[in-house]
Coordinates of C-alpha atoms in Angstrom, one line a residue:
Chain A
X1 CA -13.9 -25.2 -54.3
X2 CA -16.1 -27.9 -52.9
X3 CA -14.5 -30.0 -50.1
X4 CA -13.4 -33.4 -51.1
X5 CA -16.0 -36.0 -50.1
X6 CA -14.7 -39.1 -48.4
X7 CA -15.0 -42.2 -50.6
X8 CA -14.9 -45.0 -48.1
X9 CA -16.1 -47.7 -50.5
X10 CA -13.5 -46.9 -53.1
X11 CA -10.8 -46.6 -50.5
X12 CA -11.7 -50.0 -49.0
X13 CA -11.8 -51.6 -52.5
X14 CA -8.3 -50.4 -53.2
X15 CA -7.1 -51.6 -49.8
X16 CA -8.7 -55.0 -50.4
X17 CA -7.1 -55.4 -53.8
X18 CA -3.7 -54.4 -52.5
X19 CA -4.1 -56.7 -49.4
X20 CA -5.2 -59.6 -51.6
X21 CA -2.2 -59.1 -53.9
X22 CA 0.1 -59.7 -51.0
X23 CA -1.9 -62.1 -48.9
X24 CA -3.4 -64.5 -51.4
X25 CA 0.0 -65.9 -52.6
X26 CA 1.1 -66.1 -49.1
X27 CA -2.0 -68.0 -47.9
X28 CA -1.6 -70.3 -51.0
X29 CA 2.0 -71.0 -50.1
X30 CA 1.1 -71.8 -46.5
X31 CA -1.7 -74.1 -47.6
X32 CA 0.5 -75.8 -50.2
X33 CA 3.3 -76.2 -47.6
X34 CA 0.8 -78.0 -45.3
X35 CA -0.5 -80.3 -48.0
X36 CA 2.4 -82.8 -48.3
X37 CA 0.4 -85.7 -47.0
X38 CA -2.5 -86.8 -49.1
X39 CA -4.9 -87.6 -46.2
X40 CA -4.9 -84.1 -44.7
X41 CA -2.9 -81.1 -43.6
X42 CA 0.4 -81.7 -41.8
X43 CA 3.8 -80.1 -40.9
X44 CA 5.7 -82.8 -42.7
X45 CA 7.4 -80.4 -45.1
X46 CA 8.5 -78.3 -42.2
X47 CA 9.7 -81.3 -40.3
X48 CA 11.8 -82.4 -43.3
X49 CA 13.3 -78.9 -43.8
X50 CA 14.1 -78.4 -40.1
X51 CA 15.6 -81.8 -39.7
X52 CA 17.9 -81.4 -42.7
X53 CA 21.3 -80.7 -41.3
X54 CA 22.2 -78.8 -44.5
X55 CA 19.4 -76.3 -43.8
X56 CA 20.6 -75.7 -40.3
X57 CA 24.2 -75.3 -41.5
X58 CA 23.2 -73.0 -44.4
X59 CA 21.0 -70.9 -42.1
X60 CA 23.7 -70.6 -39.4
X61 CA 26.4 -69.7 -42.0
X62 CA 24.2 -67.0 -43.5
X63 CA 23.3 -65.6 -40.1
X64 CA 27.0 -65.5 -39.1
X65 CA 27.8 -63.7 -42.4
X66 CA 24.9 -61.2 -41.7
X67 CA 26.3 -60.5 -38.2
X68 CA 29.8 -60.0 -39.6
X69 CA 28.5 -57.7 -42.3
X70 CA 26.5 -55.6 -39.8
X71 CA 29.6 -55.3 -37.5
X72 CA 32.0 -54.4 -40.3
X73 CA 29.4 -52.0 -41.9
X74 CA 28.8 -50.3 -38.5
X75 CA 32.5 -49.8 -37.8
X76 CA 33.0 -48.5 -41.3
X77 CA 29.9 -46.4 -41.9
X78 CA 29.2 -44.7 -38.5
X79 CA 32.6 -42.9 -38.3
X80 CA 32.5 -42.1 -42.0
X81 CA 28.9 -40.6 -41.9
X82 CA 29.7 -38.7 -38.7
X83 CA 32.9 -37.3 -40.1
X84 CA 31.2 -36.2 -43.3
X85 CA 28.3 -34.6 -41.5
X86 CA 30.5 -32.7 -39.1
X87 CA 33.7 -31.8 -41.0
X88 CA 33.1 -32.4 -44.7
X89 CA 29.5 -31.4 -45.5
X90 CA 30.6 -30.4 -49.0
X91 CA 31.5 -34.1 -49.6
X92 CA 28.1 -35.4 -48.6
X93 CA 26.7 -35.6 -52.2
X94 CA 29.7 -37.5 -53.3
X95 CA 29.6 -39.9 -50.4
X96 CA 25.9 -40.4 -51.1
X97 CA 26.6 -41.2 -54.7
X98 CA 29.3 -43.7 -53.8
X99 CA 27.0 -45.5 -51.3
X100 CA 24.3 -45.7 -54.1
X101 CA 26.7 -47.5 -56.5
X102 CA 25.9 -51.1 -55.2
X103 CA 22.3 -50.5 -56.2
X104 CA 23.2 -49.8 -59.9
X105 CA 26.1 -52.3 -60.2
X106 CA 24.6 -55.9 -60.4
X107 CA 26.1 -58.4 -57.9
X108 CA 27.2 -60.6 -60.8
X109 CA 29.6 -57.8 -61.9
X110 CA 30.7 -57.3 -58.3
X111 CA 31.5 -60.9 -57.8
X112 CA 33.4 -61.3 -61.1
X113 CA 35.4 -58.2 -60.2
X114 CA 36.2 -59.9 -56.9
X115 CA 37.2 -63.1 -58.6
X116 CA 39.5 -61.2 -61.0
X117 CA 41.1 -59.1 -58.2
X118 CA 41.4 -61.7 -55.5
X119 CA 41.8 -65.1 -57.3
X120 CA 44.4 -67.5 -56.1
X121 CA 47.0 -66.1 -58.6
X122 CA 46.5 -62.5 -57.6
X123 CA 48.6 -60.3 -55.3
X124 CA 45.9 -60.7 -52.6
X125 CA 44.6 -64.3 -53.1
X126 CA 41.5 -64.1 -50.9
X127 CA 39.8 -67.0 -52.7
X128 CA 42.7 -69.4 -52.0
X129 CA 41.1 -70.9 -48.9
X130 CA 37.7 -71.2 -47.3
X131 CA 38.2 -68.7 -44.4
X132 CA 39.5 -65.9 -46.6
X133 CA 36.7 -66.5 -49.1
X134 CA 34.3 -66.2 -46.2
X135 CA 35.9 -62.9 -45.4
X136 CA 35.6 -61.8 -49.0
X137 CA 31.9 -62.8 -49.0
X138 CA 31.4 -60.7 -45.8
X139 CA 33.0 -57.7 -47.5
X140 CA 30.7 -58.3 -50.5
X141 CA 27.7 -58.2 -48.2
X142 CA 29.0 -55.0 -46.6
X143 CA 29.0 -53.5 -50.1
X144 CA 25.5 -54.7 -50.8
X145 CA 24.2 -53.4 -47.5
X146 CA 25.9 -50.0 -47.8
X147 CA 23.1 -48.1 -49.5
X148 CA 20.7 -49.0 -46.8
X149 CA 22.9 -48.8 -43.7
X150 CA 24.4 -45.5 -44.8
X151 CA 21.0 -44.0 -45.2
X152 CA 19.6 -45.2 -41.9
X153 CA 22.7 -44.0 -40.1
X154 CA 22.7 -40.7 -41.9
X155 CA 19.0 -40.2 -41.0
X156 CA 19.8 -41.0 -37.4
X157 CA 22.6 -38.4 -37.4
X158 CA 20.3 -35.9 -39.0
X159 CA 17.8 -36.4 -36.2
X160 CA 20.3 -35.1 -33.6
X161 CA 22.4 -32.0 -33.2
X162 CA 25.7 -33.7 -34.0
X163 CA 27.8 -30.5 -33.9
X164 CA 26.5 -29.3 -30.5
X165 CA 26.7 -32.7 -28.9
X166 CA 30.3 -33.1 -30.2
X167 CA 31.2 -29.6 -28.9
X168 CA 29.6 -30.4 -25.5
X169 CA 31.7 -33.6 -25.2
X170 CA 34.8 -31.8 -26.4
X171 CA 34.3 -29.1 -23.7
X172 CA 34.2 -31.9 -21.2
X173 CA 37.6 -33.2 -22.2
X174 CA 36.5 -36.0 -24.7
X175 CA 38.6 -36.9 -27.7
X176 CA 37.1 -38.1 -31.1
X177 CA 37.1 -41.8 -30.2
X178 CA 35.3 -41.2 -26.9
X179 CA 32.8 -38.9 -28.5
X180 CA 32.0 -41.5 -31.2
X181 CA 31.7 -44.5 -28.8
X182 CA 30.1 -42.8 -25.8
X183 CA 28.0 -40.1 -27.3
X184 CA 27.2 -40.7 -31.0
X185 CA 26.9 -44.5 -31.1
X186 CA 24.3 -44.8 -28.3
X187 CA 22.2 -42.2 -30.0
X188 CA 22.3 -44.2 -33.2
X189 CA 21.2 -47.5 -31.7
X190 CA 17.8 -47.3 -33.4
X191 CA 19.3 -46.5 -36.8
X192 CA 21.9 -49.2 -36.6
X193 CA 19.3 -51.8 -35.6
X194 CA 17.1 -50.6 -38.5
X195 CA 20.1 -51.0 -40.9
X196 CA 21.0 -54.3 -39.3
X197 CA 17.6 -55.6 -40.0
X198 CA 17.8 -54.6 -43.7
X199 CA 21.3 -56.1 -43.9
X200 CA 20.0 -59.4 -42.4
X201 CA 17.2 -59.5 -44.9
X202 CA 19.6 -58.9 -47.8
X203 CA 22.2 -61.5 -46.6
X204 CA 19.7 -64.2 -45.8
X205 CA 18.3 -64.3 -49.3
X206 CA 21.4 -63.5 -51.3
X207 CA 22.3 -66.0 -54.0
X208 CA 24.8 -64.6 -56.5
X209 CA 27.8 -63.8 -54.4
X210 CA 27.5 -66.9 -52.3
X211 CA 27.0 -69.2 -55.3
X212 CA 29.8 -67.8 -57.4
X213 CA 32.2 -67.8 -54.4
X214 CA 31.0 -71.3 -53.7
X215 CA 30.1 -70.8 -50.1
X216 CA 27.4 -72.9 -48.2
X217 CA 24.9 -70.0 -47.6
X218 CA 21.2 -70.1 -47.4
X219 CA 20.6 -68.6 -50.9
X220 CA 22.2 -71.4 -52.8
X221 CA 20.6 -74.0 -50.5
X222 CA 17.1 -72.5 -51.2
X223 CA 17.8 -72.6 -54.9
X224 CA 18.9 -76.2 -54.7
X225 CA 15.8 -77.3 -52.7
X226 CA 13.5 -75.3 -55.0
X227 CA 14.9 -77.0 -58.1
X228 CA 14.5 -80.6 -56.7
X229 CA 11.5 -80.7 -54.3
X230 CA 7.9 -79.7 -54.4
X231 CA 6.5 -79.0 -50.8
X232 CA 9.8 -78.2 -49.0
X233 CA 10.5 -74.9 -50.9
X234 CA 7.0 -73.6 -49.9
X235 CA 7.8 -74.5 -46.2
X236 CA 11.2 -72.7 -46.6
X237 CA 9.5 -69.6 -48.0
X238 CA 7.1 -69.5 -45.0
X239 CA 10.0 -70.0 -42.6
X240 CA 11.9 -67.2 -44.3
X241 CA 8.8 -65.0 -44.2
X242 CA 8.3 -65.7 -40.5
X243 CA 11.9 -65.0 -39.7
X244 CA 11.6 -61.7 -41.5
X245 CA 8.6 -60.7 -39.4
X246 CA 10.4 -61.9 -36.2
X247 CA 13.3 -59.6 -37.1
X248 CA 10.9 -56.7 -37.7
X249 CA 9.3 -57.3 -34.3
X250 CA 12.7 -57.5 -32.7
X251 CA 13.7 -54.2 -34.2
X252 CA 10.5 -52.5 -33.2
X253 CA 10.9 -53.7 -29.7
X254 CA 14.4 -52.4 -29.4
X255 CA 13.7 -49.1 -31.1
X256 CA 10.8 -48.4 -28.7
X257 CA 13.1 -49.4 -25.8
X258 CA 15.7 -46.8 -26.8
X259 CA 14.6 -44.4 -24.2
X260 CA 13.9 -41.2 -26.0
X261 CA 16.9 -41.1 -28.3
Chain B
X1 CA 53.8 -16.8 -19.9
X2 CA 52.2 -14.9 -17.1
X3 CA 50.7 -11.4 -17.6
X4 CA 49.5 -9.4 -14.6
X5 CA 46.6 -10.4 -12.5
X6 CA 44.0 -10.9 -15.3
X7 CA 42.6 -14.4 -15.6
X8 CA 41.4 -14.3 -19.2
X9 CA 43.1 -12.2 -21.8
X10 CA 42.0 -11.7 -25.4
X11 CA 44.7 -9.7 -27.3
X12 CA 43.8 -8.2 -30.6
X13 CA 41.8 -11.2 -31.6
X14 CA 40.4 -11.4 -35.1
X15 CA 38.3 -13.9 -37.0
X16 CA 37.4 -14.0 -40.6
X17 CA 35.3 -16.5 -42.5
X18 CA 36.5 -16.2 -46.1
X19 CA 36.6 -12.5 -47.0
X20 CA 34.3 -11.5 -44.1
X21 CA 35.9 -10.2 -41.0
X22 CA 33.4 -11.1 -38.2
X23 CA 35.6 -10.2 -35.2
X24 CA 37.8 -7.1 -35.5
X25 CA 40.8 -6.5 -33.3
X26 CA 39.1 -7.4 -30.1
X27 CA 40.9 -7.1 -26.8
X28 CA 39.6 -7.8 -23.3
X29 CA 41.0 -8.7 -19.9
X30 CA 38.8 -10.5 -17.4
X31 CA 39.6 -10.7 -13.7
X32 CA 39.2 -14.0 -11.8
X33 CA 35.6 -14.4 -10.6
X34 CA 34.3 -11.7 -12.9
X35 CA 30.9 -12.1 -14.7
X36 CA 31.2 -10.7 -18.2
X37 CA 28.4 -10.5 -20.7
X38 CA 28.8 -10.2 -24.5
X39 CA 25.8 -8.3 -25.7
X40 CA 24.9 -7.3 -29.2
X41 CA 22.4 -7.8 -32.0
X42 CA 22.4 -11.0 -34.2
X43 CA 25.5 -11.3 -36.3
X44 CA 27.7 -9.0 -34.2
X45 CA 30.3 -11.6 -33.5
X46 CA 29.5 -12.4 -29.8
X47 CA 29.0 -16.1 -30.3
X48 CA 32.1 -16.4 -32.5
X49 CA 34.1 -14.8 -29.8
X50 CA 32.8 -17.2 -27.2
X51 CA 33.5 -20.1 -29.5
X52 CA 37.1 -18.9 -30.0
X53 CA 37.6 -18.8 -26.2
X54 CA 36.2 -22.3 -26.0
X55 CA 38.4 -23.4 -28.9
X56 CA 35.7 -24.4 -31.3
X57 CA 36.8 -21.7 -33.7
X58 CA 40.4 -20.9 -34.5
X59 CA 41.5 -17.3 -34.3
X60 CA 42.6 -15.6 -37.6
X61 CA 44.9 -13.3 -35.6
X62 CA 45.7 -12.4 -31.9
X63 CA 46.1 -14.5 -28.8
X64 CA 43.9 -15.9 -26.0
X65 CA 45.5 -16.5 -22.6
X66 CA 43.9 -18.3 -19.6
X67 CA 45.5 -18.0 -16.2
X68 CA 48.6 -16.8 -17.9
X69 CA 48.8 -19.7 -20.4
X70 CA 48.5 -19.1 -24.1
X71 CA 45.7 -21.4 -25.2
X72 CA 45.3 -19.9 -28.7
X73 CA 46.1 -23.1 -30.6
X74 CA 44.9 -25.6 -28.0
X75 CA 41.8 -27.8 -28.7
X76 CA 38.8 -27.4 -26.5
X77 CA 39.5 -30.5 -24.4
X78 CA 42.7 -29.0 -23.2
X79 CA 41.3 -25.6 -22.1
X80 CA 39.5 -26.6 -18.9
X81 CA 36.4 -24.8 -19.8
X82 CA 32.8 -25.5 -18.9
X83 CA 30.3 -24.7 -21.5
X84 CA 26.5 -24.4 -21.5
X85 CA 24.7 -24.3 -24.8
X86 CA 21.5 -22.7 -25.9
X87 CA 20.1 -26.0 -27.0
X88 CA 21.1 -27.7 -23.7
X89 CA 23.2 -30.4 -25.6
X90 CA 22.5 -33.1 -23.1
X91 CA 23.6 -36.5 -24.3
X92 CA 20.2 -38.1 -25.1
X93 CA 21.1 -41.7 -24.4
X94 CA 22.4 -40.9 -20.9
X95 CA 20.4 -40.2 -17.8
X96 CA 21.1 -37.1 -15.6
X97 CA 23.7 -38.9 -13.5
X98 CA 25.7 -40.1 -16.5
X99 CA 25.4 -36.7 -18.2
X100 CA 27.0 -35.0 -15.2
X101 CA 29.5 -37.8 -14.7
X102 CA 30.6 -37.8 -18.4
X103 CA 33.5 -35.4 -18.0
X104 CA 34.6 -37.1 -14.7
X105 CA 34.7 -40.5 -16.4
X106 CA 36.8 -39.0 -19.3
X107 CA 39.1 -37.6 -16.7
X108 CA 39.3 -41.1 -15.1
X109 CA 38.0 -40.2 -11.7
X110 CA 37.3 -43.3 -9.6
X111 CA 33.7 -44.5 -9.1
X112 CA 33.4 -43.2 -5.5
X113 CA 34.7 -39.7 -6.4
X114 CA 32.3 -39.6 -9.4
X115 CA 29.3 -40.5 -7.2
X116 CA 30.3 -37.9 -4.6
X117 CA 30.9 -35.2 -7.1
X118 CA 27.6 -35.9 -9.0
X119 CA 25.7 -35.8 -5.8
X120 CA 27.3 -32.5 -4.9
X121 CA 26.4 -31.1 -8.3
X122 CA 22.8 -32.4 -8.1
X123 CA 22.4 -30.6 -4.7
X124 CA 24.0 -27.4 -6.0
X125 CA 21.6 -27.2 -8.9
X126 CA 18.6 -28.5 -7.0
X127 CA 18.2 -31.6 -9.1
X128 CA 18.2 -34.1 -6.2
X129 CA 16.0 -37.1 -7.0
X130 CA 16.2 -36.6 -10.8
X131 CA 19.5 -38.5 -11.3
X132 CA 17.9 -41.5 -13.1
X133 CA 15.7 -39.4 -15.4
X134 CA 16.6 -39.1 -19.1
X135 CA 16.8 -35.6 -20.8
X136 CA 13.4 -36.1 -22.6
X137 CA 11.8 -36.6 -19.2
X138 CA 12.9 -33.2 -18.0
X139 CA 11.5 -29.7 -18.5
X140 CA 13.6 -27.1 -20.3
X141 CA 14.7 -25.4 -17.1
X142 CA 15.7 -28.8 -15.5
X143 CA 17.6 -29.7 -18.7
X144 CA 19.5 -26.5 -18.5
X145 CA 20.3 -27.1 -14.8
X146 CA 21.7 -30.5 -15.7
X147 CA 23.8 -28.8 -18.5
X148 CA 25.1 -26.4 -15.9
X149 CA 25.9 -29.2 -13.4
X150 CA 27.7 -31.1 -16.1
X151 CA 29.7 -28.0 -17.0
X152 CA 30.6 -27.3 -13.4
X153 CA 31.4 -30.9 -12.3
X154 CA 35.0 -30.8 -13.6
X155 CA 35.7 -27.5 -11.8
X156 CA 36.5 -25.5 -15.0
X157 CA 38.7 -22.5 -15.0
X158 CA 36.1 -20.5 -17.0
X159 CA 32.4 -21.0 -17.5
X160 CA 31.1 -20.1 -20.9
X161 CA 27.4 -19.6 -21.3
X162 CA 26.1 -19.4 -24.9
X163 CA 22.6 -17.9 -24.6
X164 CA 21.6 -20.5 -22.1
X165 CA 18.3 -18.9 -21.3
X166 CA 17.0 -18.2 -24.8
X167 CA 15.0 -21.4 -25.2
X168 CA 13.2 -21.0 -21.8
X169 CA 9.9 -19.4 -21.0
X170 CA 9.9 -15.9 -19.4
X171 CA 9.4 -16.9 -15.8
X172 CA 12.0 -19.7 -15.8
X173 CA 14.5 -17.4 -17.5
X174 CA 14.3 -14.9 -14.6
X175 CA 14.6 -17.6 -11.9
X176 CA 17.4 -19.5 -13.6
X177 CA 19.4 -16.3 -14.3
X178 CA 19.2 -15.5 -10.6
X179 CA 20.3 -19.1 -9.8
X180 CA 23.2 -18.9 -12.3
X181 CA 24.4 -15.6 -10.8
X182 CA 24.2 -16.9 -7.2
X183 CA 26.1 -20.1 -8.2
X184 CA 28.7 -18.1 -10.0
X185 CA 29.3 -15.8 -7.0
X186 CA 29.3 -18.8 -4.6
X187 CA 31.9 -20.6 -6.7
X188 CA 33.9 -17.4 -7.6
X189 CA 33.9 -18.7 -11.2
X190 CA 35.1 -16.5 -14.0
X191 CA 32.1 -16.5 -16.4
X192 CA 31.5 -15.3 -20.0
X193 CA 27.8 -15.0 -20.9
X194 CA 26.6 -14.4 -24.4
X195 CA 23.2 -12.9 -24.8
X196 CA 21.1 -10.7 -27.1
X197 CA 18.8 -9.8 -24.1
X198 CA 19.9 -6.6 -22.6
X199 CA 17.8 -7.1 -19.4
X200 CA 19.7 -10.4 -18.8
X201 CA 23.0 -8.7 -19.4
X202 CA 22.2 -5.7 -17.2
X203 CA 20.9 -7.8 -14.3
X204 CA 23.6 -10.4 -14.2
X205 CA 26.9 -8.9 -15.2
X206 CA 29.9 -7.2 -13.5
X207 CA 30.8 -5.8 -16.9
X208 CA 29.2 -5.8 -20.3
X209 CA 30.9 -5.9 -23.6
X210 CA 28.6 -4.4 -26.3
X211 CA 29.5 -5.6 -29.7
X212 CA 28.5 -4.3 -33.1
X213 CA 29.8 -5.5 -36.4
X214 CA 32.6 -7.5 -34.8
X215 CA 33.9 -4.6 -32.7
X216 CA 33.6 -3.8 -29.0
X217 CA 31.6 -0.6 -28.9
X218 CA 31.9 -0.3 -25.1
X219 CA 33.2 -2.3 -22.2
X220 CA 31.6 -1.0 -19.0
X221 CA 29.5 -1.8 -15.9
X222 CA 25.8 -2.1 -16.5
X223 CA 25.3 1.2 -14.7
X224 CA 27.8 3.1 -16.8
X225 CA 26.6 1.5 -20.0
X226 CA 23.0 2.6 -19.4
X227 CA 23.7 6.0 -18.0
X228 CA 26.8 7.0 -19.9
X229 CA 26.6 5.2 -23.3
X230 CA 29.8 5.6 -25.3
X231 CA 28.0 5.9 -28.7
X232 CA 24.5 6.5 -30.2
X233 CA 24.4 2.8 -31.1
X234 CA 24.8 1.7 -27.4
X235 CA 22.4 4.4 -26.2
X236 CA 19.7 3.1 -28.5
X237 CA 20.6 -0.6 -28.2
X238 CA 20.6 -0.7 -24.4
X239 CA 17.3 0.3 -22.9
X240 CA 14.6 2.4 -24.5
X241 CA 15.5 5.8 -25.7
X242 CA 13.9 9.0 -27.0
X243 CA 16.0 10.4 -29.8
X244 CA 15.6 14.2 -30.0
X245 CA 16.9 16.6 -32.5
X246 CA 17.5 20.1 -31.1
X247 CA 19.0 23.3 -32.4
X248 CA 21.5 25.2 -30.3
X249 CA 20.1 28.5 -29.3
X250 CA 22.1 30.7 -27.0
X251 CA 25.5 28.9 -26.7
X252 CA 26.6 30.7 -23.5
X253 CA 23.5 29.4 -21.6
X254 CA 23.3 26.0 -23.2
X255 CA 19.8 26.9 -24.4
X256 CA 18.3 24.6 -27.0
X257 CA 15.4 24.9 -29.4
X258 CA 13.2 21.8 -29.2
X259 CA 10.4 22.1 -31.7
X260 CA 9.8 25.8 -30.9
X261 CA 10.2 25.2 -27.1
X262 CA 13.2 26.5 -25.2
X263 CA 14.9 23.8 -23.1
X264 CA 18.3 23.7 -21.4
X265 CA 21.0 21.1 -21.3
X266 CA 23.6 20.8 -18.6
X267 CA 26.6 23.1 -18.4
X268 CA 29.0 20.8 -20.2
X269 CA 27.0 21.7 -23.4
X270 CA 27.5 25.4 -23.1
X271 CA 29.3 26.9 -26.0
X272 CA 29.5 25.7 -29.6
X273 CA 28.0 27.3 -32.7
X274 CA 24.6 28.9 -32.6
X275 CA 22.1 27.1 -34.9
X276 CA 24.0 23.8 -34.8
X277 CA 21.8 20.7 -34.8
X278 CA 22.4 18.3 -32.0
X279 CA 21.0 14.9 -31.4
X280 CA 20.1 14.0 -27.8
X281 CA 19.0 10.8 -26.1
X282 CA 16.5 11.0 -23.2
X283 CA 15.5 7.9 -21.2
X284 CA 11.7 7.5 -20.8
X285 CA 12.0 7.2 -17.0
X286 CA 13.7 10.6 -16.9
X287 CA 10.4 12.2 -17.8
X288 CA 7.9 12.8 -15.0
X289 CA 4.5 14.5 -14.5
X290 CA 4.3 17.9 -13.0
X291 CA 6.4 21.1 -13.1
X292 CA 9.4 19.6 -11.3
X293 CA 12.1 21.5 -9.3
X294 CA 13.6 24.8 -10.4
X295 CA 15.7 24.5 -13.5
X296 CA 13.6 21.6 -14.9
X297 CA 12.6 21.6 -18.6
X298 CA 8.9 21.8 -18.7
X299 CA 6.8 20.5 -21.6
X300 CA 3.1 20.5 -22.4
X301 CA 2.3 17.2 -24.1
X302 CA -0.7 15.3 -25.6
X303 CA -1.1 11.6 -24.6
X304 CA -1.2 9.6 -27.8
X305 CA -1.2 6.2 -26.3
X306 CA -0.9 4.3 -23.0
X307 CA 0.8 0.9 -22.6
X308 CA 0.2 -0.8 -19.3
X309 CA 3.2 -3.2 -18.7
X310 CA 2.4 -4.3 -15.2
X311 CA 4.9 -2.5 -13.0
X312 CA 5.5 0.2 -15.6
X313 CA 3.1 2.5 -17.4
X314 CA 4.5 3.6 -20.8
X315 CA 3.0 6.7 -22.3
X316 CA 3.5 7.9 -25.8
X317 CA 3.4 11.7 -25.7
X318 CA 3.3 14.2 -28.5
X319 CA 5.2 17.4 -28.0
X320 CA 4.8 19.6 -31.0
X321 CA 5.9 17.3 -33.9
X322 CA 8.0 15.1 -31.7
X323 CA 7.0 11.8 -30.1
X324 CA 8.4 11.1 -26.6
X325 CA 8.0 7.9 -24.6
X326 CA 7.7 8.3 -20.8
X327 CA 7.8 5.5 -18.2
X328 CA 6.2 5.8 -14.9
X329 CA 6.0 3.2 -12.1
X330 CA 2.5 1.9 -11.8
X331 CA 0.8 3.2 -8.7
X332 CA -2.7 2.0 -8.1
X333 CA -3.6 5.3 -6.4
X334 CA -2.9 7.3 -9.5
X335 CA -5.3 7.6 -12.4
X336 CA -4.1 6.4 -15.8
X337 CA -4.2 9.4 -18.2
X338 CA -6.8 9.3 -20.9
X339 CA -5.7 9.3 -24.6
X340 CA -5.6 12.8 -26.1
X341 CA -5.4 14.3 -22.6
X342 CA -3.1 17.3 -22.2
X343 CA -0.4 16.7 -19.5
X344 CA 2.4 18.7 -18.1
X345 CA 5.7 16.9 -17.9
X346 CA 9.3 17.8 -17.1
X347 CA 12.8 16.4 -17.3
X348 CA 16.1 17.7 -15.8
X349 CA 18.8 19.2 -18.1
X350 CA 21.4 16.7 -16.9
X351 CA 19.3 13.8 -18.2
X352 CA 19.8 14.8 -21.8
X353 CA 22.6 12.7 -23.3
X354 CA 24.3 14.2 -26.3
X355 CA 24.4 11.5 -29.0
X356 CA 25.7 13.4 -32.0
X357 CA 27.1 16.8 -32.3
X358 CA 28.0 16.6 -35.9
X359 CA 24.5 16.8 -37.3
X360 CA 25.3 20.0 -39.1
X361 CA 23.9 23.5 -38.9
X362 CA 20.2 24.1 -39.1

């Protein structure tokens, strides 16, 4: 069989088309966001967005929700994934199936289920005040983030010899909680950061849960601005994109810093 | 419950996984400060036994006592053991200091005591200056030393070593096994060592337990094990062995027929039925060039092959239809025999080890 000949021109053409597919709309959005003033380019749309106290409040709220979702998810998923891997390997396929469910059940069904279960007339009226609705929203985000966080954490556990590390710690007198906190969790720092980044990306743009639970998150704010303004939504899209890249850089930095784990 | 002077006791221990019995009615007593090796082929149950002593596996039957205390149902953290694993099992997110200090922190030693003890362990295992390194910055030998220091830091009652040298290269293995043995003697620490490497077991142990199919085939000193194996399996598993089938000739003289040649065994083999087939073992180093002293069994052999192993010269000899391996110390003043050369060799009757007397009548 003749060896495959390199096709540099075809490869570059495919790469150029793919790169254009992603970058041209982005460049157009950036240009449009800078075109608010008729007599030249300006950051006026950005100034308006960033000086809007509602944006800052919505951004802060969603960020707080994302942090809460990451913390709750980590506390829930790390011990569960560790336990399944170590003591219940036969259950692994079932746990994987359950963690995939949020991907096949649309958020609209999830939130209507929440409203039916936790409305103010139910046995657990979580929607009866703002704080408990915030908590309900956080749990909703934990559910949405579960497929991603579980997989990143499970991949992290797969990359180390969980059983031997656990046995080594047990032989040194450590109990389950100490093993989890002192041995397993530090080794999963990269995986948790990876999952946290994905959770952040999901929560910052999420609309359905926040809107139907009537909470002042970034998703409903973006929708409101998009429906009523011209240049500001483009500026918001660029800001959101920049934040995403900042988070990726942040993750990369910390995962490289994790010192050989 | 206190039982005699033994420090570790395994009493009729059994272990089964489902229907498979992997350790069968195993009993052993270990004295304080003794170095015991579990030796056997893969799947013989040696690691399972060690894991039962550590508490990582439950026993299906029997009891385990440490310093007179029944620990059979206790979890590993309550057994005061130190364990070193084949895969090092260092905590990857901790540096050398924190790895060694891990058990001490769990035991709530104060900061000063921890620093002193870690420094002592670093010195003992010759790791000074590496305390801030992370496991991935260390060689295999250094990592295993850290694992040893970590296991010893809490002053365990018993040190358990699960094939700790298997992942290391040949030279490091030899130097580390000597270090482990020196440390063990210095600390007077009761140690159980699991290995499938007979050389390691022979060189390090006070006693060796040879396991096969979950059973202890023989528990003996290395010298006894090699020179007086209790079964054909041990004779063949420990060291290299020539397996020879001979036919009993004149029973009153112990004369045997070896492929048409007359050879004699020692006086303990006089008697029996003429014509019975016997299987003997003969160590390669028991064969030597020349005619030997009076009473030696002399053979004329053809050199089939010569393996130069450095300090040892291993010759493959053909005697009639039988193949014999012969080991000689390398001596630069002696010539290495040519292939197909005819040589005269001998062995003493007492070097023949009877492996099987029930081989039937010829």
